[in-house]
Amino acid sequence: MLVDYSKNRITEETLAKLQDLAKECDLAGAIKSMFSGEKINRTENRAVLHVALRNRSNTPILVDGKDVMPEVNAVLEKMKTFSEAIISGEWKGYTGKSNH
């Protein structure tokens, strides 16, 4: 849970109630499910893989028993290479000119 304390008056009582709500809703279990690759996106019946995009420790994230991190890292590397080509001017647009 992210709370912007600069825009909210959070008292000890409020914080205690939020903690009670988190326990009642099993927030810790939901977080564990998310990070373990369980299918918690009920609309699409799939895992939420944005956690894999932020997994800089390369801890395996298993979805249906398969570690998705090698594929995620390969795509992130392609994105980095593409971005660097644009920034350096190496990438040319349709006209043959760089996009600088």
PDB file of N, CA and C in Angstrom:
ATOM      1  N   MET A   1       0.841  -1.167   0.000  1.00  0.00           N
ATOM      2  CA  MET A   1       0.000   0.000   0.000  1.00  0.00           C
ATOM      3  C   MET A   1       0.889   1.235   0.000  1.00  0.00           C
ATOM      4  N   LEU A   2       0.567   2.171  -0.846  1.00  0.00           N
ATOM      5  CA  LEU A   2       1.307   3.419  -0.919  1.00  0.00           C
ATOM      6  C   LEU A   2       0.404   4.532  -0.423  1.00  0.00           C
ATOM      7  N   VAL A   3       0.862   5.244   0.546  1.00  0.00           N
ATOM      8  CA  VAL A   3       0.095   6.357   1.093  1.00  0.00           C
ATOM      9  C   VAL A   3       0.952   7.602   1.000  1.00  0.00           C
ATOM     10  N   ASP A   4       0.405   8.644   0.373  1.00  0.00           N
ATOM     11  CA  ASP A   4       1.099   9.919   0.278  1.00  0.00           C
ATOM     12  C   ASP A   4       0.805  10.696   1.558  1.00  0.00           C
ATOM     13  N   TYR A   5       1.724  10.598   2.498  1.00  0.00           N
ATOM     14  CA  TYR A   5       1.522  11.237   3.797  1.00  0.00           C
ATOM     15  C   TYR A   5       1.483  12.760   3.701  1.00  0.00           C
ATOM     16  N   SER A   6       2.019  13.327   2.646  1.00  0.00           N
ATOM     17  CA  SER A   6       2.040  14.785   2.541  1.00  0.00           C
ATOM     18  C   SER A   6       0.653  15.357   2.267  1.00  0.00           C
ATOM     19  N   LYS A   7      -0.268  14.520   1.807  1.00  0.00           N
ATOM     20  CA  LYS A   7      -1.596  15.013   1.458  1.00  0.00           C
ATOM     21  C   LYS A   7      -2.699  14.404   2.321  1.00  0.00           C
ATOM     22  N   ASN A   8      -2.315  13.640   3.317  1.00  0.00           N
ATOM     23  CA  ASN A   8      -3.291  12.981   4.178  1.00  0.00           C
ATOM     24  C   ASN A   8      -2.872  13.093   5.634  1.00  0.00           C
ATOM     25  N   ARG A   9      -3.869  13.251   6.475  1.00  0.00           N
ATOM     26  CA  ARG A   9      -3.599  13.279   7.911  1.00  0.00           C
ATOM     27  C   ARG A   9      -3.714  11.847   8.414  1.00  0.00           C
ATOM     28  N   ILE A  10      -2.589  11.228   8.644  1.00  0.00           N
ATOM     29  CA  ILE A  10      -2.552   9.847   9.109  1.00  0.00           C
ATOM     30  C   ILE A  10      -2.197   9.849  10.592  1.00  0.00           C
ATOM     31  N   THR A  11      -3.161   9.446  11.390  1.00  0.00           N
ATOM     32  CA  THR A  11      -2.925   9.350  12.830  1.00  0.00           C
ATOM     33  C   THR A  11      -2.520   7.917  13.161  1.00  0.00           C
ATOM     34  N   GLU A  12      -2.103   7.701  14.378  1.00  0.00           N
ATOM     35  CA  GLU A  12      -1.777   6.340  14.823  1.00  0.00           C
ATOM     36  C   GLU A  12      -3.004   5.440  14.687  1.00  0.00           C
ATOM     37  N   GLU A  13      -4.173   5.997  14.998  1.00  0.00           N
ATOM     38  CA  GLU A  13      -5.414   5.227  14.885  1.00  0.00           C
ATOM     39  C   GLU A  13      -5.685   4.846  13.426  1.00  0.00           C
ATOM     40  N   THR A  14      -5.503   5.805  12.519  1.00  0.00           N
ATOM     41  CA  THR A  14      -5.708   5.531  11.097  1.00  0.00           C
ATOM     42  C   THR A  14      -4.751   4.450  10.617  1.00  0.00           C
ATOM     43  N   LEU A  15      -3.495   4.567  10.987  1.00  0.00           N
ATOM     44  CA  LEU A  15      -2.496   3.582  10.583  1.00  0.00           C
ATOM     45  C   LEU A  15      -2.849   2.200  11.124  1.00  0.00           C
ATOM     46  N   ALA A  16      -3.288   2.134  12.364  1.00  0.00           N
ATOM     47  CA  ALA A  16      -3.684   0.853  12.961  1.00  0.00           C
ATOM     48  C   ALA A  16      -4.864   0.247  12.206  1.00  0.00           C
ATOM     49  N   LYS A  17      -5.825   1.085  11.819  1.00  0.00           N
ATOM     50  CA  LYS A  17      -6.984   0.593  11.066  1.00  0.00           C
ATOM     51  C   LYS A  17      -6.566   0.101   9.681  1.00  0.00           C
ATOM     52  N   LEU A  18      -5.651   0.811   9.042  1.00  0.00           N
ATOM     53  CA  LEU A  18      -5.154   0.367   7.737  1.00  0.00           C
ATOM     54  C   LEU A  18      -4.416  -0.963   7.859  1.00  0.00           C
ATOM     55  N   GLN A  19      -3.647  -1.119   8.915  1.00  0.00           N
ATOM     56  CA  GLN A  19      -2.941  -2.383   9.142  1.00  0.00           C
ATOM     57  C   GLN A  19      -3.928  -3.515   9.414  1.00  0.00           C
ATOM     58  N   ASP A  20      -4.974  -3.232  10.173  1.00  0.00           N
ATOM     59  CA  ASP A  20      -6.010  -4.237  10.425  1.00  0.00           C
ATOM     60  C   ASP A  20      -6.706  -4.634   9.122  1.00  0.00           C
ATOM     61  N   LEU A  21      -7.002  -3.646   8.288  1.00  0.00           N
ATOM     62  CA  LEU A  21      -7.636  -3.918   6.996  1.00  0.00           C
ATOM     63  C   LEU A  21      -6.734  -4.785   6.120  1.00  0.00           C
ATOM     64  N   ALA A  22      -5.447  -4.476   6.103  1.00  0.00           N
ATOM     65  CA  ALA A  22      -4.498  -5.264   5.315  1.00  0.00           C
ATOM     66  C   ALA A  22      -4.478  -6.717   5.788  1.00  0.00           C
ATOM     67  N   LYS A  23      -4.526  -6.920   7.095  1.00  0.00           N
ATOM     68  CA  LYS A  23      -4.559  -8.289   7.643  1.00  0.00           C
ATOM     69  C   LYS A  23      -5.866  -8.981   7.285  1.00  0.00           C
ATOM     70  N   GLU A  24      -6.971  -8.258   7.435  1.00  0.00           N
ATOM     71  CA  GLU A  24      -8.293  -8.827   7.155  1.00  0.00           C
ATOM     72  C   GLU A  24      -8.419  -9.248   5.691  1.00  0.00           C
ATOM     73  N   CYS A  25      -7.824  -8.477   4.800  1.00  0.00           N
ATOM     74  CA  CYS A  25      -7.882  -8.771   3.361  1.00  0.00           C
ATOM     75  C   CYS A  25      -6.772  -9.713   2.913  1.00  0.00           C
ATOM     76  N   ASP A  26      -5.933 -10.149   3.832  1.00  0.00           N
ATOM     77  CA  ASP A  26      -4.770 -10.992   3.533  1.00  0.00           C
ATOM     78  C   ASP A  26      -3.889 -10.353   2.455  1.00  0.00           C
ATOM     79  N   LEU A  27      -3.557  -9.093   2.671  1.00  0.00           N
ATOM     80  CA  LEU A  27      -2.694  -8.382   1.737  1.00  0.00           C
ATOM     81  C   LEU A  27      -1.349  -9.075   1.581  1.00  0.00           C
ATOM     82  N   ALA A  28      -0.793  -9.577   2.675  1.00  0.00           N
ATOM     83  CA  ALA A  28       0.501 -10.270   2.604  1.00  0.00           C
ATOM     84  C   ALA A  28       0.405 -11.492   1.693  1.00  0.00           C
ATOM     85  N   GLY A  29      -0.701 -12.227   1.787  1.00  0.00           N
ATOM     86  CA  GLY A  29      -0.903 -13.390   0.925  1.00  0.00           C
ATOM     87  C   GLY A  29      -1.050 -12.996  -0.532  1.00  0.00           C
ATOM     88  N   ALA A  30      -1.757 -11.889  -0.783  1.00  0.00           N
ATOM     89  CA  ALA A  30      -1.936 -11.410  -2.154  1.00  0.00           C
ATOM     90  C   ALA A  30      -0.605 -10.973  -2.756  1.00  0.00           C
ATOM     91  N   ILE A  31       0.215 -10.312  -1.957  1.00  0.00           N
ATOM     92  CA  ILE A  31       1.541  -9.892  -2.433  1.00  0.00           C
ATOM     93  C   ILE A  31       2.393 -11.111  -2.741  1.00  0.00           C
ATOM     94  N   LYS A  32       2.341 -12.101  -1.862  1.00  0.00           N
ATOM     95  CA  LYS A  32       3.097 -13.342  -2.092  1.00  0.00           C
ATOM     96  C   LYS A  32       2.630 -14.019  -3.382  1.00  0.00           C
ATOM     97  N   SER A  33       1.325 -14.068  -3.594  1.00  0.00           N
ATOM     98  CA  SER A  33       0.777 -14.662  -4.815  1.00  0.00           C
ATOM     99  C   SER A  33       1.257 -13.913  -6.049  1.00  0.00           C
ATOM    100  N   MET A  34       1.275 -12.584  -5.964  1.00  0.00           N
ATOM    101  CA  MET A  34       1.708 -11.774  -7.095  1.00  0.00           C
ATOM    102  C   MET A  34       3.167 -12.057  -7.435  1.00  0.00           C
ATOM    103  N   PHE A  35       4.029 -12.073  -6.422  1.00  0.00           N
ATOM    104  CA  PHE A  35       5.453 -12.266  -6.672  1.00  0.00           C
ATOM    105  C   PHE A  35       5.814 -13.708  -7.008  1.00  0.00           C
ATOM    106  N   SER A  36       4.909 -14.642  -6.742  1.00  0.00           N
ATOM    107  CA  SER A  36       5.207 -16.038  -7.075  1.00  0.00           C
ATOM    108  C   SER A  36       4.624 -16.436  -8.422  1.00  0.00           C
ATOM    109  N   GLY A  37       4.037 -15.485  -9.148  1.00  0.00           N
ATOM    110  CA  GLY A  37       3.561 -15.753 -10.502  1.00  0.00           C
ATOM    111  C   GLY A  37       2.204 -16.419 -10.579  1.00  0.00           C
ATOM    112  N   GLU A  38       1.453 -16.385  -9.482  1.00  0.00           N
ATOM    113  CA  GLU A  38       0.112 -16.966  -9.529  1.00  0.00           C
ATOM    114  C   GLU A  38      -0.794 -16.109 -10.412  1.00  0.00           C
ATOM    115  N   LYS A  39      -1.811 -16.733 -10.969  1.00  0.00           N
ATOM    116  CA  LYS A  39      -2.736 -16.043 -11.870  1.00  0.00           C
ATOM    117  C   LYS A  39      -3.742 -15.230 -11.055  1.00  0.00           C
ATOM    118  N   ILE A  40      -3.342 -14.024 -10.699  1.00  0.00           N
ATOM    119  CA  ILE A  40      -4.217 -13.182  -9.883  1.00  0.00           C
ATOM    120  C   ILE A  40      -4.976 -12.155 -10.718  1.00  0.00           C
ATOM    121  N   ASN A  41      -4.654 -12.037 -12.000  1.00  0.00           N
ATOM    122  CA  ASN A  41      -5.434 -11.186 -12.895  1.00  0.00           C
ATOM    123  C   ASN A  41      -6.649 -12.010 -13.312  1.00  0.00           C
ATOM    124  N   ARG A  42      -7.737 -11.827 -12.600  1.00  0.00           N
ATOM    125  CA  ARG A  42      -8.922 -12.658 -12.827  1.00  0.00           C
ATOM    126  C   ARG A  42      -9.602 -12.354 -14.154  1.00  0.00           C
ATOM    127  N   THR A  43      -9.495 -11.129 -14.630  1.00  0.00           N
ATOM    128  CA  THR A  43     -10.123 -10.759 -15.891  1.00  0.00           C
ATOM    129  C   THR A  43      -9.508 -11.530 -17.051  1.00  0.00           C
ATOM    130  N   GLU A  44      -8.179 -11.628 -17.069  1.00  0.00           N
ATOM    131  CA  GLU A  44      -7.477 -12.298 -18.165  1.00  0.00           C
ATOM    132  C   GLU A  44      -6.983 -13.688 -17.775  1.00  0.00           C
ATOM    133  N   ASN A  45      -7.242 -14.097 -16.539  1.00  0.00           N
ATOM    134  CA  ASN A  45      -6.806 -15.395 -16.019  1.00  0.00           C
ATOM    135  C   ASN A  45      -5.324 -15.640 -16.276  1.00  0.00           C
ATOM    136  N   ARG A  46      -4.524 -14.667 -15.850  1.00  0.00           N
ATOM    137  CA  ARG A  46      -3.076 -14.819 -16.006  1.00  0.00           C
ATOM    138  C   ARG A  46      -2.341 -14.105 -14.875  1.00  0.00           C
ATOM    139  N   ALA A  47      -1.054 -14.383 -14.809  1.00  0.00           N
ATOM    140  CA  ALA A  47      -0.208 -13.732 -13.804  1.00  0.00           C
ATOM    141  C   ALA A  47      -0.021 -12.266 -14.175  1.00  0.00           C
ATOM    142  N   VAL A  48       0.247 -11.455 -13.180  1.00  0.00           N
ATOM    143  CA  VAL A  48       0.576 -10.049 -13.431  1.00  0.00           C
ATOM    144  C   VAL A  48       2.097  -9.958 -13.488  1.00  0.00           C
ATOM    145  N   LEU A  49       2.618  -9.712 -14.660  1.00  0.00           N
ATOM    146  CA  LEU A  49       4.060  -9.820 -14.856  1.00  0.00           C
ATOM    147  C   LEU A  49       4.802  -8.504 -14.749  1.00  0.00           C
ATOM    148  N   HIS A  50       4.122  -7.419 -14.374  1.00  0.00           N
ATOM    149  CA  HIS A  50       4.861  -6.169 -14.190  1.00  0.00           C
ATOM    150  C   HIS A  50       5.891  -6.310 -13.077  1.00  0.00           C
ATOM    151  N   VAL A  51       5.665  -7.244 -12.154  1.00  0.00           N
ATOM    152  CA  VAL A  51       6.667  -7.464 -11.105  1.00  0.00           C
ATOM    153  C   VAL A  51       7.955  -8.028 -11.705  1.00  0.00           C
ATOM    154  N   ALA A  52       7.831  -8.793 -12.782  1.00  0.00           N
ATOM    155  CA  ALA A  52       9.019  -9.346 -13.444  1.00  0.00           C
ATOM    156  C   ALA A  52       9.841  -8.232 -14.093  1.00  0.00           C
ATOM    157  N   LEU A  53       9.179  -7.188 -14.566  1.00  0.00           N
ATOM    158  CA  LEU A  53       9.896  -6.070 -15.188  1.00  0.00           C
ATOM    159  C   LEU A  53      10.756  -5.323 -14.181  1.00  0.00           C
ATOM    160  N   ARG A  54      10.355  -5.369 -12.925  1.00  0.00           N
ATOM    161  CA  ARG A  54      11.087  -4.649 -11.874  1.00  0.00           C
ATOM    162  C   ARG A  54      11.977  -5.573 -11.047  1.00  0.00           C
ATOM    163  N   ASN A  55      12.108  -6.806 -11.460  1.00  0.00           N
ATOM    164  CA  ASN A  55      12.855  -7.826 -10.717  1.00  0.00           C
ATOM    165  C   ASN A  55      14.341  -7.744 -11.045  1.00  0.00           C
ATOM    166  N   ARG A  56      15.019  -6.770 -10.518  1.00  0.00           N
ATOM    167  CA  ARG A  56      16.441  -6.585 -10.822  1.00  0.00           C
ATOM    168  C   ARG A  56      17.329  -7.610 -10.118  1.00  0.00           C
ATOM    169  N   SER A  57      16.796  -8.348  -9.167  1.00  0.00           N
ATOM    170  CA  SER A  57      17.603  -9.364  -8.487  1.00  0.00           C
ATOM    171  C   SER A  57      17.662 -10.654  -9.291  1.00  0.00           C
ATOM    172  N   ASN A  58      16.863 -10.722 -10.363  1.00  0.00           N
ATOM    173  CA  ASN A  58      16.784 -11.915 -11.210  1.00  0.00           C
ATOM    174  C   ASN A  58      16.288 -13.141 -10.465  1.00  0.00           C
ATOM    175  N   THR A  59      15.569 -12.931  -9.385  1.00  0.00           N
ATOM    176  CA  THR A  59      14.934 -14.043  -8.692  1.00  0.00           C
ATOM    177  C   THR A  59      13.954 -14.691  -9.662  1.00  0.00           C
ATOM    178  N   PRO A  60      13.981 -16.008  -9.798  1.00  0.00           N
ATOM    179  CA  PRO A  60      13.048 -16.644 -10.738  1.00  0.00           C
ATOM    180  C   PRO A  60      11.595 -16.303 -10.409  1.00  0.00           C
ATOM    181  N   ILE A  61      10.836 -15.984 -11.439  1.00  0.00           N
ATOM    182  CA  ILE A  61       9.397 -15.800 -11.310  1.00  0.00           C
ATOM    183  C   ILE A  61       8.770 -16.870 -12.187  1.00  0.00           C
ATOM    184  N   LEU A  62       8.109 -17.808 -11.536  1.00  0.00           N
ATOM    185  CA  LEU A  62       7.556 -18.953 -12.240  1.00  0.00           C
ATOM    186  C   LEU A  62       6.102 -18.709 -12.601  1.00  0.00           C
ATOM    187  N   VAL A  63       5.777 -18.951 -13.859  1.00  0.00           N
ATOM    188  CA  VAL A  63       4.404 -18.901 -14.333  1.00  0.00           C
ATOM    189  C   VAL A  63       4.144 -20.240 -15.002  1.00  0.00           C
ATOM    190  N   ASP A  64       3.194 -20.972 -14.489  1.00  0.00           N
ATOM    191  CA  ASP A  64       2.914 -22.334 -14.963  1.00  0.00           C
ATOM    192  C   ASP A  64       4.169 -23.192 -14.933  1.00  0.00           C
ATOM    193  N   GLY A  65       4.989 -22.996 -13.902  1.00  0.00           N
ATOM    194  CA  GLY A  65       6.190 -23.799 -13.713  1.00  0.00           C
ATOM    195  C   GLY A  65       7.394 -23.372 -14.526  1.00  0.00           C
ATOM    196  N   LYS A  66       7.262 -22.303 -15.314  1.00  0.00           N
ATOM    197  CA  LYS A  66       8.367 -21.836 -16.165  1.00  0.00           C
ATOM    198  C   LYS A  66       8.863 -20.483 -15.669  1.00  0.00           C
ATOM    199  N   ASP A  67      10.188 -20.351 -15.558  1.00  0.00           N
ATOM    200  CA  ASP A  67      10.794 -19.076 -15.162  1.00  0.00           C
ATOM    201  C   ASP A  67      10.684 -18.106 -16.333  1.00  0.00           C
ATOM    202  N   VAL A  68       9.982 -16.993 -16.138  1.00  0.00           N
ATOM    203  CA  VAL A  68       9.786 -16.017 -17.212  1.00  0.00           C
ATOM    204  C   VAL A  68      10.905 -14.981 -17.282  1.00  0.00           C
ATOM    205  N   MET A  69      11.817 -14.992 -16.303  1.00  0.00           N
ATOM    206  CA  MET A  69      12.845 -13.954 -16.255  1.00  0.00           C
ATOM    207  C   MET A  69      13.791 -13.949 -17.458  1.00  0.00           C
ATOM    208  N   PRO A  70      14.229 -15.084 -18.006  1.00  0.00           N
ATOM    209  CA  PRO A  70      15.097 -15.006 -19.187  1.00  0.00           C
ATOM    210  C   PRO A  70      14.430 -14.268 -20.353  1.00  0.00           C
ATOM    211  N   GLU A  71      13.152 -14.535 -20.587  1.00  0.00           N
ATOM    212  CA  GLU A  71      12.439 -13.856 -21.670  1.00  0.00           C
ATOM    213  C   GLU A  71      12.254 -12.370 -21.363  1.00  0.00           C
ATOM    214  N   VAL A  72      11.914 -12.052 -20.122  1.00  0.00           N
ATOM    215  CA  VAL A  72      11.749 -10.653 -19.714  1.00  0.00           C
ATOM    216  C   VAL A  72      13.065  -9.904 -19.891  1.00  0.00           C
ATOM    217  N   ASN A  73      14.165 -10.494 -19.442  1.00  0.00           N
ATOM    218  CA  ASN A  73      15.473  -9.843 -19.570  1.00  0.00           C
ATOM    219  C   ASN A  73      15.874  -9.652 -21.027  1.00  0.00           C
ATOM    220  N   ALA A  74      15.532 -10.607 -21.889  1.00  0.00           N
ATOM    221  CA  ALA A  74      15.848 -10.477 -23.315  1.00  0.00           C
ATOM    222  C   ALA A  74      15.094  -9.297 -23.925  1.00  0.00           C
ATOM    223  N   VAL A  75      13.828  -9.149 -23.570  1.00  0.00           N
ATOM    224  CA  VAL A  75      13.035  -8.029 -24.092  1.00  0.00           C
ATOM    225  C   VAL A  75      13.556  -6.703 -23.544  1.00  0.00           C
ATOM    226  N   LEU A  76      13.895  -6.657 -22.258  1.00  0.00           N
ATOM    227  CA  LEU A  76      14.449  -5.430 -21.680  1.00  0.00           C
ATOM    228  C   LEU A  76      15.758  -5.045 -22.363  1.00  0.00           C
ATOM    229  N   GLU A  77      16.582  -6.028 -22.706  1.00  0.00           N
ATOM    230  CA  GLU A  77      17.850  -5.751 -23.400  1.00  0.00           C
ATOM    231  C   GLU A  77      17.585  -5.197 -24.800  1.00  0.00           C
ATOM    232  N   LYS A  78      16.588  -5.738 -25.500  1.00  0.00           N
ATOM    233  CA  LYS A  78      16.223  -5.214 -26.825  1.00  0.00           C
ATOM    234  C   LYS A  78      15.740  -3.768 -26.710  1.00  0.00           C
ATOM    235  N   MET A  79      14.958  -3.486 -25.670  1.00  0.00           N
ATOM    236  CA  MET A  79      14.475  -2.120 -25.458  1.00  0.00           C
ATOM    237  C   MET A  79      15.636  -1.169 -25.200  1.00  0.00           C
ATOM    238  N   LYS A  80      16.601  -1.625 -24.415  1.00  0.00           N
ATOM    239  CA  LYS A  80      17.776  -0.802 -24.111  1.00  0.00           C
ATOM    240  C   LYS A  80      18.575  -0.522 -25.379  1.00  0.00           C
ATOM    241  N   THR A  81      18.807  -1.557 -26.174  1.00  0.00           N
ATOM    242  CA  THR A  81      19.565  -1.402 -27.419  1.00  0.00           C
ATOM    243  C   THR A  81      18.862  -0.432 -28.363  1.00  0.00           C
ATOM    244  N   PHE A  82      17.553  -0.579 -28.498  1.00  0.00           N
ATOM    245  CA  PHE A  82      16.769   0.299 -29.362  1.00  0.00           C
ATOM    246  C   PHE A  82      16.828   1.743 -28.867  1.00  0.00           C
ATOM    247  N   SER A  83      16.650   1.935 -27.567  1.00  0.00           N
ATOM    248  CA  SER A  83      16.696   3.282 -26.988  1.00  0.00           C
ATOM    249  C   SER A  83      18.051   3.936 -27.203  1.00  0.00           C
ATOM    250  N   GLU A  84      19.116   3.168 -26.984  1.00  0.00           N
ATOM    251  CA  GLU A  84      20.464   3.711 -27.172  1.00  0.00           C
ATOM    252  C   GLU A  84      20.717   4.076 -28.628  1.00  0.00           C
ATOM    253  N   ALA A  85      20.171   3.294 -29.565  1.00  0.00           N
ATOM    254  CA  ALA A  85      20.340   3.602 -30.987  1.00  0.00           C
ATOM    255  C   ALA A  85      19.630   4.905 -31.344  1.00  0.00           C
ATOM    256  N   ILE A  86      18.480   5.145 -30.769  1.00  0.00           N
ATOM    257  CA  ILE A  86      17.762   6.400 -31.020  1.00  0.00           C
ATOM    258  C   ILE A  86      18.534   7.571 -30.427  1.00  0.00           C
ATOM    259  N   ILE A  87      18.970   7.429 -29.179  1.00  0.00           N
ATOM    260  CA  ILE A  87      19.677   8.509 -28.489  1.00  0.00           C
ATOM    261  C   ILE A  87      20.980   8.860 -29.191  1.00  0.00           C
ATOM    262  N   SER A  88      21.698   7.849 -29.681  1.00  0.00           N
ATOM    263  CA  SER A  88      22.993   8.091 -30.326  1.00  0.00           C
ATOM    264  C   SER A  88      22.858   8.627 -31.748  1.00  0.00           C
ATOM    265  N   GLY A  89      21.664   8.541 -32.315  1.00  0.00           N
ATOM    266  CA  GLY A  89      21.479   8.972 -33.698  1.00  0.00           C
ATOM    267  C   GLY A  89      21.723   7.858 -34.696  1.00  0.00           C
ATOM    268  N   GLU A  90      22.104   6.686 -34.220  1.00  0.00           N
ATOM    269  CA  GLU A  90      22.347   5.536 -35.099  1.00  0.00           C
ATOM    270  C   GLU A  90      21.057   5.083 -35.789  1.00  0.00           C
ATOM    271  N   TRP A  91      19.940   5.166 -35.083  1.00  0.00           N
ATOM    272  CA  TRP A  91      18.653   4.751 -35.637  1.00  0.00           C
ATOM    273  C   TRP A  91      18.158   5.832 -36.594  1.00  0.00           C
ATOM    274  N   LYS A  92      17.840   5.430 -37.795  1.00  0.00           N
ATOM    275  CA  LYS A  92      17.370   6.368 -38.813  1.00  0.00           C
ATOM    276  C   LYS A  92      15.877   6.167 -39.044  1.00  0.00           C
ATOM    277  N   GLY A  93      15.209   7.246 -39.324  1.00  0.00           N
ATOM    278  CA  GLY A  93      13.783   7.184 -39.623  1.00  0.00           C
ATOM    279  C   GLY A  93      13.548   6.845 -41.083  1.00  0.00           C
ATOM    280  N   TYR A  94      12.329   6.950 -41.524  1.00  0.00           N
ATOM    281  CA  TYR A  94      11.927   6.626 -42.890  1.00  0.00           C
ATOM    282  C   TYR A  94      12.709   7.432 -43.920  1.00  0.00           C
ATOM    283  N   THR A  95      13.027   8.668 -43.591  1.00  0.00           N
ATOM    284  CA  THR A  95      13.738   9.549 -44.524  1.00  0.00           C
ATOM    285  C   THR A  95      15.233   9.282 -44.567  1.00  0.00           C
ATOM    286  N   GLY A  96      15.706   8.405 -43.694  1.00  0.00           N
ATOM    287  CA  GLY A  96      17.138   8.136 -43.618  1.00  0.00           C
ATOM    288  C   GLY A  96      17.864   9.076 -42.674  1.00  0.00           C
ATOM    289  N   LYS A  97      17.132   9.989 -42.070  1.00  0.00           N
ATOM    290  CA  LYS A  97      17.733  10.924 -41.123  1.00  0.00           C
ATOM    291  C   LYS A  97      17.572  10.391 -39.705  1.00  0.00           C
ATOM    292  N   SER A  98      18.512  10.801 -38.840  1.00  0.00           N
ATOM    293  CA  SER A  98      18.383  10.391 -37.440  1.00  0.00           C
ATOM    294  C   SER A  98      17.217  11.138 -36.816  1.00  0.00           C
ATOM    295  N   ASN A  99      16.737  10.613 -35.747  1.00  0.00           N
ATOM    296  CA  ASN A  99      15.585  11.203 -35.064  1.00  0.00           C
ATOM    297  C   ASN A  99      15.998  12.196 -33.990  1.00  0.00           C
ATOM    298  N   HIS A 100      17.185  12.757 -34.120  1.00  0.00           N
ATOM    299  CA  HIS A 100      17.651  13.741 -33.134  1.00  0.00           C
ATOM    300  C   HIS A 100      16.938  15.044 -33.321  1.00  0.00           C
TER     301      HIS A 100
END
